JSON list of C-alpha atoms in Angstrom, two decimals:
[
{"chain": "A", "resi": 1, "resn": "UNK", "atom": "CA", "xyz": [0.00, 0.00, 0.00]},
{"chain": "A", "resi": 2, "resn": "UNK", "atom": "CA", "xyz": [2.89, 2.34, 0.80]},
{"chain": "A", "resi": 3, "resn": "UNK", "atom": "CA", "xyz": [4.41, 1.88, -2.67]},
{"chain": "A", "resi": 4, "resn": "UNK", "atom": "CA", "xyz": [1.06, 2.57, -4.30]},
{"chain": "A", "resi": 5, "resn": "UNK", "atom": "CA", "xyz": [0.64, 5.82, -2.34]},
{"chain": "A", "resi": 6, "resn": "UNK", "atom": "CA", "xyz": [4.13, 6.98, -3.36]},
{"chain": "A", "resi": 7, "resn": "UNK", "atom": "CA", "xyz": [3.38, 6.12, -6.99]},
{"chain": "A", "resi": 8, "resn": "UNK", "atom": "CA", "xyz": [0.01, 7.86, -6.92]},
{"chain": "A", "resi": 9, "resn": "UNK", "atom": "CA", "xyz": [1.45, 10.95, -5.23]},
{"chain": "A", "resi": 10, "resn": "UNK", "atom": "CA", "xyz": [4.21, 11.28, -7.83]},
{"chain": "A", "resi": 11, "resn": "UNK", "atom": "CA", "xyz": [1.87, 10.81, -10.78]},
{"chain": "A", "resi": 12, "resn": "UNK", "atom": "CA", "xyz": [-0.97, 13.06, -9.67]},
{"chain": "A", "resi": 13, "resn": "UNK", "atom": "CA", "xyz": [0.05, 15.34, -6.80]},
{"chain": "A", "resi": 14, "resn": "UNK", "atom": "CA", "xyz": [3.80, 16.00, -7.20]},
{"chain": "A", "resi": 15, "resn": "UNK", "atom": "CA", "xyz": [4.04, 15.65, -10.97]},
{"chain": "A", "resi": 16, "resn": "UNK", "atom": "CA", "xyz": [7.39, 17.00, -12.13]},
{"chain": "A", "resi": 17, "resn": "UNK", "atom": "CA", "xyz": [6.14, 18.50, -15.39]},
{"chain": "A", "resi": 18, "resn": "UNK", "atom": "CA", "xyz": [2.67, 19.74, -14.44]},
{"chain": "A", "resi": 19, "resn": "UNK", "atom": "CA", "xyz": [3.18, 20.76, -10.79]},
{"chain": "A", "resi": 20, "resn": "UNK", "atom": "CA", "xyz": [6.88, 21.41, -10.25]},
{"chain": "A", "resi": 21, "resn": "UNK", "atom": "CA", "xyz": [7.62, 22.58, -13.83]},
{"chain": "A", "resi": 22, "resn": "UNK", "atom": "CA", "xyz": [10.80, 20.52, -14.01]},
{"chain": "A", "resi": 23, "resn": "UNK", "atom": "CA", "xyz": [11.84, 18.44, -16.98]},
{"chain": "A", "resi": 24, "resn": "UNK", "atom": "CA", "xyz": [10.14, 20.45, -19.67]},
{"chain": "A", "resi": 25, "resn": "UNK", "atom": "CA", "xyz": [12.99, 19.99, -22.17]},
{"chain": "A", "resi": 26, "resn": "UNK", "atom": "CA", "xyz": [12.17, 16.42, -23.26]},
{"chain": "A", "resi": 27, "resn": "UNK", "atom": "CA", "xyz": [8.47, 17.11, -22.78]},
{"chain": "A", "resi": 28, "resn": "UNK", "atom": "CA", "xyz": [8.53, 19.95, -25.30]},
{"chain": "A", "resi": 29, "resn": "UNK", "atom": "CA", "xyz": [11.41, 18.81, -27.50]},
{"chain": "A", "resi": 30, "resn": "UNK", "atom": "CA", "xyz": [9.99, 15.67, -29.07]},
{"chain": "A", "resi": 31, "resn": "UNK", "atom": "CA", "xyz": [6.26, 16.00, -28.51]},
{"chain": "A", "resi": 32, "resn": "UNK", "atom": "CA", "xyz": [5.38, 16.78, -32.14]},
{"chain": "A", "resi": 33, "resn": "UNK", "atom": "CA", "xyz": [5.02, 13.08, -33.09]},
{"chain": "A", "resi": 34, "resn": "UNK", "atom": "CA", "xyz": [3.32, 10.44, -30.98]},
{"chain": "A", "resi": 35, "resn": "UNK", "atom": "CA", "xyz": [5.95, 7.74, -31.48]},
{"chain": "A", "resi": 36, "resn": "UNK", "atom": "CA", "xyz": [8.86, 9.98, -30.58]},
{"chain": "A", "resi": 37, "resn": "UNK", "atom": "CA", "xyz": [6.99, 11.44, -27.60]},
{"chain": "A", "resi": 38, "resn": "UNK", "atom": "CA", "xyz": [6.16, 7.97, -26.25]},
{"chain": "A", "resi": 39, "resn": "UNK", "atom": "CA", "xyz": [9.73, 6.82, -26.85]},
{"chain": "A", "resi": 40, "resn": "UNK", "atom": "CA", "xyz": [11.19, 9.82, -25.06]},
{"chain": "A", "resi": 41, "resn": "UNK", "atom": "CA", "xyz": [8.72, 9.36, -22.22]},
{"chain": "A", "resi": 42, "resn": "UNK", "atom": "CA", "xyz": [9.74, 5.72, -21.86]},
{"chain": "A", "resi": 43, "resn": "UNK", "atom": "CA", "xyz": [13.45, 6.60, -22.01]},
{"chain": "A", "resi": 44, "resn": "UNK", "atom": "CA", "xyz": [13.04, 9.37, -19.44]},
{"chain": "A", "resi": 45, "resn": "UNK", "atom": "CA", "xyz": [11.00, 7.11, -17.15]},
{"chain": "A", "resi": 46, "resn": "UNK", "atom": "CA", "xyz": [13.68, 4.44, -17.45]},
{"chain": "A", "resi": 47, "resn": "UNK", "atom": "CA", "xyz": [16.41, 6.95, -16.60]},
{"chain": "A", "resi": 48, "resn": "UNK", "atom": "CA", "xyz": [14.43, 8.45, -13.69]},
{"chain": "A", "resi": 49, "resn": "UNK", "atom": "CA", "xyz": [13.78, 5.05, -12.17]},
{"chain": "A", "resi": 50, "resn": "UNK", "atom": "CA", "xyz": [17.32, 3.77, -12.57]},
{"chain": "A", "resi": 51, "resn": "UNK", "atom": "CA", "xyz": [18.93, 7.09, -11.55]},
{"chain": "A", "resi": 52, "resn": "UNK", "atom": "CA", "xyz": [16.72, 7.26, -8.48]},
{"chain": "A", "resi": 53, "resn": "UNK", "atom": "CA", "xyz": [17.84, 3.79, -7.41]},
{"chain": "A", "resi": 54, "resn": "UNK", "atom": "CA", "xyz": [21.52, 4.37, -8.16]},
{"chain": "A", "resi": 55, "resn": "UNK", "atom": "CA", "xyz": [21.68, 7.80, -6.53]},
{"chain": "A", "resi": 56, "resn": "UNK", "atom": "CA", "xyz": [19.94, 6.42, -3.44]},
{"chain": "A", "resi": 57, "resn": "UNK", "atom": "CA", "xyz": [22.55, 3.67, -3.19]},
{"chain": "A", "resi": 58, "resn": "UNK", "atom": "CA", "xyz": [25.44, 6.10, -3.70]},
{"chain": "A", "resi": 59, "resn": "UNK", "atom": "CA", "xyz": [24.03, 8.47, -1.11]},
{"chain": "A", "resi": 60, "resn": "UNK", "atom": "CA", "xyz": [23.18, 5.95, 1.60]},
{"chain": "A", "resi": 61, "resn": "UNK", "atom": "CA", "xyz": [26.11, 3.58, 1.17]},
{"chain": "A", "resi": 62, "resn": "UNK", "atom": "CA", "xyz": [28.92, 5.92, 0.12]},
{"chain": "A", "resi": 63, "resn": "UNK", "atom": "CA", "xyz": [28.35, 9.62, 0.80]},
{"chain": "A", "resi": 64, "resn": "UNK", "atom": "CA", "xyz": [26.60, 9.45, 4.18]},
{"chain": "A", "resi": 65, "resn": "UNK", "atom": "CA", "xyz": [28.88, 6.80, 5.75]},
{"chain": "A", "resi": 66, "resn": "UNK", "atom": "CA", "xyz": [31.96, 8.73, 4.61]},
{"chain": "A", "resi": 67, "resn": "UNK", "atom": "CA", "xyz": [30.37, 11.95, 5.92]},
{"chain": "A", "resi": 68, "resn": "UNK", "atom": "CA", "xyz": [30.66, 13.71, 2.56]},
{"chain": "A", "resi": 69, "resn": "UNK", "atom": "CA", "xyz": [27.03, 14.52, 1.70]},
{"chain": "A", "resi": 70, "resn": "UNK", "atom": "CA", "xyz": [28.19, 17.90, 0.36]},
{"chain": "A", "resi": 71, "resn": "UNK", "atom": "CA", "xyz": [29.35, 15.99, -2.73]},
{"chain": "A", "resi": 72, "resn": "UNK", "atom": "CA", "xyz": [25.80, 14.88, -3.56]},
{"chain": "A", "resi": 73, "resn": "UNK", "atom": "CA", "xyz": [25.27, 17.17, -6.52]},
{"chain": "A", "resi": 74, "resn": "UNK", "atom": "CA", "xyz": [28.47, 16.29, -8.36]},
{"chain": "A", "resi": 75, "resn": "UNK", "atom": "CA", "xyz": [28.15, 12.59, -7.47]},
{"chain": "A", "resi": 76, "resn": "UNK", "atom": "CA", "xyz": [24.57, 12.48, -8.68]},
{"chain": "A", "resi": 77, "resn": "UNK", "atom": "CA", "xyz": [25.51, 14.20, -11.96]},
{"chain": "A", "resi": 78, "resn": "UNK", "atom": "CA", "xyz": [28.13, 11.52, -12.60]},
{"chain": "A", "resi": 79, "resn": "UNK", "atom": "CA", "xyz": [25.64, 8.75, -11.76]},
{"chain": "A", "resi": 80, "resn": "UNK", "atom": "CA", "xyz": [22.97, 10.30, -13.99]},
{"chain": "A", "resi": 81, "resn": "UNK", "atom": "CA", "xyz": [25.41, 10.61, -16.90]},
{"chain": "A", "resi": 82, "resn": "UNK", "atom": "CA", "xyz": [26.33, 6.93, -16.51]},
{"chain": "A", "resi": 83, "resn": "UNK", "atom": "CA", "xyz": [22.66, 5.90, -16.36]},
{"chain": "A", "resi": 84, "resn": "UNK", "atom": "CA", "xyz": [21.85, 7.93, -19.49]},
{"chain": "A", "resi": 85, "resn": "UNK", "atom": "CA", "xyz": [24.75, 6.30, -21.34]},
{"chain": "A", "resi": 86, "resn": "UNK", "atom": "CA", "xyz": [23.41, 2.90, -20.28]},
{"chain": "A", "resi": 87, "resn": "UNK", "atom": "CA", "xyz": [19.93, 3.88, -21.48]},
{"chain": "A", "resi": 88, "resn": "UNK", "atom": "CA", "xyz": [21.37, 5.08, -24.79]},
{"chain": "A", "resi": 89, "resn": "UNK", "atom": "CA", "xyz": [23.18, 1.78, -25.34]},
{"chain": "A", "resi": 90, "resn": "UNK", "atom": "CA", "xyz": [20.07, -0.15, -24.29]},
{"chain": "A", "resi": 91, "resn": "UNK", "atom": "CA", "xyz": [17.83, 1.72, -26.72]},
{"chain": "A", "resi": 92, "resn": "UNK", "atom": "CA", "xyz": [20.39, 1.47, -29.52]},
{"chain": "A", "resi": 93, "resn": "UNK", "atom": "CA", "xyz": [20.66, -2.30, -29.03]},
{"chain": "A", "resi": 94, "resn": "UNK", "atom": "CA", "xyz": [17.00, -3.18, -28.57]},
{"chain": "A", "resi": 95, "resn": "UNK", "atom": "CA", "xyz": [15.21, -0.51, -30.60]},
{"chain": "A", "resi": 96, "resn": "UNK", "atom": "CA", "xyz": [17.35, 0.94, -33.39]},
{"chain": "A", "resi": 97, "resn": "UNK", "atom": "CA", "xyz": [14.34, 2.68, -34.93]},
{"chain": "A", "resi": 98, "resn": "UNK", "atom": "CA", "xyz": [13.57, 4.52, -31.69]},
{"chain": "A", "resi": 99, "resn": "UNK", "atom": "CA", "xyz": [17.27, 5.36, -31.36]},
{"chain": "A", "resi": 100, "resn": "UNK", "atom": "CA", "xyz": [17.23, 6.98, -34.82]},
{"chain": "A", "resi": 101, "resn": "UNK", "atom": "CA", "xyz": [13.99, 8.85, -34.06]},
{"chain": "A", "resi": 102, "resn": "UNK", "atom": "CA", "xyz": [15.18, 10.27, -30.74]},
{"chain": "A", "resi": 103, "resn": "UNK", "atom": "CA", "xyz": [18.73, 10.91, -31.87]},
{"chain": "A", "resi": 104, "resn": "UNK", "atom": "CA", "xyz": [20.34, 13.77, -29.98]},
{"chain": "A", "resi": 105, "resn": "UNK", "atom": "CA", "xyz": [17.56, 13.98, -27.40]},
{"chain": "A", "resi": 106, "resn": "UNK", "atom": "CA", "xyz": [18.69, 10.87, -25.52]},
{"chain": "A", "resi": 107, "resn": "UNK", "atom": "CA", "xyz": [21.99, 12.36, -24.24]},
{"chain": "A", "resi": 108, "resn": "UNK", "atom": "CA", "xyz": [20.11, 15.56, -23.39]},
{"chain": "A", "resi": 109, "resn": "UNK", "atom": "CA", "xyz": [18.31, 13.65, -20.63]},
{"chain": "A", "resi": 110, "resn": "UNK", "atom": "CA", "xyz": [21.57, 14.06, -18.69]},
{"chain": "A", "resi": 111, "resn": "UNK", "atom": "CA", "xyz": [21.10, 17.83, -18.58]},
{"chain": "A", "resi": 112, "resn": "UNK", "atom": "CA", "xyz": [17.46, 17.57, -17.56]},
{"chain": "A", "resi": 113, "resn": "UNK", "atom": "CA", "xyz": [17.09, 19.34, -14.24]},
{"chain": "A", "resi": 114, "resn": "UNK", "atom": "CA", "xyz": [14.24, 17.03, -13.21]},
{"chain": "A", "resi": 115, "resn": "UNK", "atom": "CA", "xyz": [16.52, 14.00, -13.04]},
{"chain": "A", "resi": 116, "resn": "UNK", "atom": "CA", "xyz": [18.91, 15.77, -10.70]},
{"chain": "A", "resi": 117, "resn": "UNK", "atom": "CA", "xyz": [16.00, 17.27, -8.77]},
{"chain": "A", "resi": 118, "resn": "UNK", "atom": "CA", "xyz": [14.51, 13.82, -8.29]},
{"chain": "A", "resi": 119, "resn": "UNK", "atom": "CA", "xyz": [17.78, 12.42, -6.95]},
{"chain": "A", "resi": 120, "resn": "UNK", "atom": "CA", "xyz": [18.28, 15.37, -4.61]},
{"chain": "A", "resi": 121, "resn": "UNK", "atom": "CA", "xyz": [14.70, 15.06, -3.32]},
{"chain": "A", "resi": 122, "resn": "UNK", "atom": "CA", "xyz": [15.30, 11.37, -2.66]},
{"chain": "A", "resi": 123, "resn": "UNK", "atom": "CA", "xyz": [18.39, 12.22, -0.65]},
{"chain": "A", "resi": 124, "resn": "UNK", "atom": "CA", "xyz": [16.42, 14.48, 1.67]},
{"chain": "A", "resi": 125, "resn": "UNK", "atom": "CA", "xyz": [13.70, 11.90, 2.30]},
{"chain": "A", "resi": 126, "resn": "UNK", "atom": "CA", "xyz": [14.10, 8.78, 4.39]},
{"chain": "A", "resi": 127, "resn": "UNK", "atom": "CA", "xyz": [13.12, 6.29, 1.70]},
{"chain": "A", "resi": 128, "resn": "UNK", "atom": "CA", "xyz": [14.19, 2.69, 1.27]},
{"chain": "A", "resi": 129, "resn": "UNK", "atom": "CA", "xyz": [15.84, 1.65, -1.98]},
{"chain": "A", "resi": 130, "resn": "UNK", "atom": "CA", "xyz": [12.56, 0.17, -3.24]},
{"chain": "A", "resi": 131, "resn": "UNK", "atom": "CA", "xyz": [10.63, 3.31, -2.30]},
{"chain": "A", "resi": 132, "resn": "UNK", "atom": "CA", "xyz": [13.24, 5.38, -4.16]},
{"chain": "A", "resi": 133, "resn": "UNK", "atom": "CA", "xyz": [12.70, 3.22, -7.24]},
{"chain": "A", "resi": 134, "resn": "UNK", "atom": "CA", "xyz": [8.92, 3.65, -7.02]},
{"chain": "A", "resi": 135, "resn": "UNK", "atom": "CA", "xyz": [9.44, 7.39, -6.53]},
{"chain": "A", "resi": 136, "resn": "UNK", "atom": "CA", "xyz": [11.48, 7.53, -9.76]},
{"chain": "A", "resi": 137, "resn": "UNK", "atom": "CA", "xyz": [8.96, 5.39, -11.64]},
{"chain": "A", "resi": 138, "resn": "UNK", "atom": "CA", "xyz": [6.09, 7.60, -10.47]},
{"chain": "A", "resi": 139, "resn": "UNK", "atom": "CA", "xyz": [7.99, 10.70, -11.53]},
{"chain": "A", "resi": 140, "resn": "UNK", "atom": "CA", "xyz": [8.41, 9.24, -14.99]},
{"chain": "A", "resi": 141, "resn": "UNK", "atom": "CA", "xyz": [4.81, 8.22, -15.32]}
]
């Protein structure tokens, strides 16, 4: 029930695009065709979910134990860049057509402020790793 409430809150109440006005770049950039908009939405959701999980792990198992939480922003940027590269390789391997349609927009997910904002919000909340993943999935949806 707790996971469902987090998911519902992120989709309807704390929506990044409609409520917090974060992440408008991919929302506006490829929304002129349905296939490219759905592909970018799926790619961004994938990145948000995976980045949320990875940043949570880096924060709770590396930065906090070493007492260096002031390095969150730069650490999260590195993690997000790695996750976006993984997503790019994944899309290129499993959906070459979508990769050609999205083109330059996939690497631009790295510079999306919503991905970093999501990871920083996760760091300030006391969420488990699974809750952080649901938080990222809800943000993407």
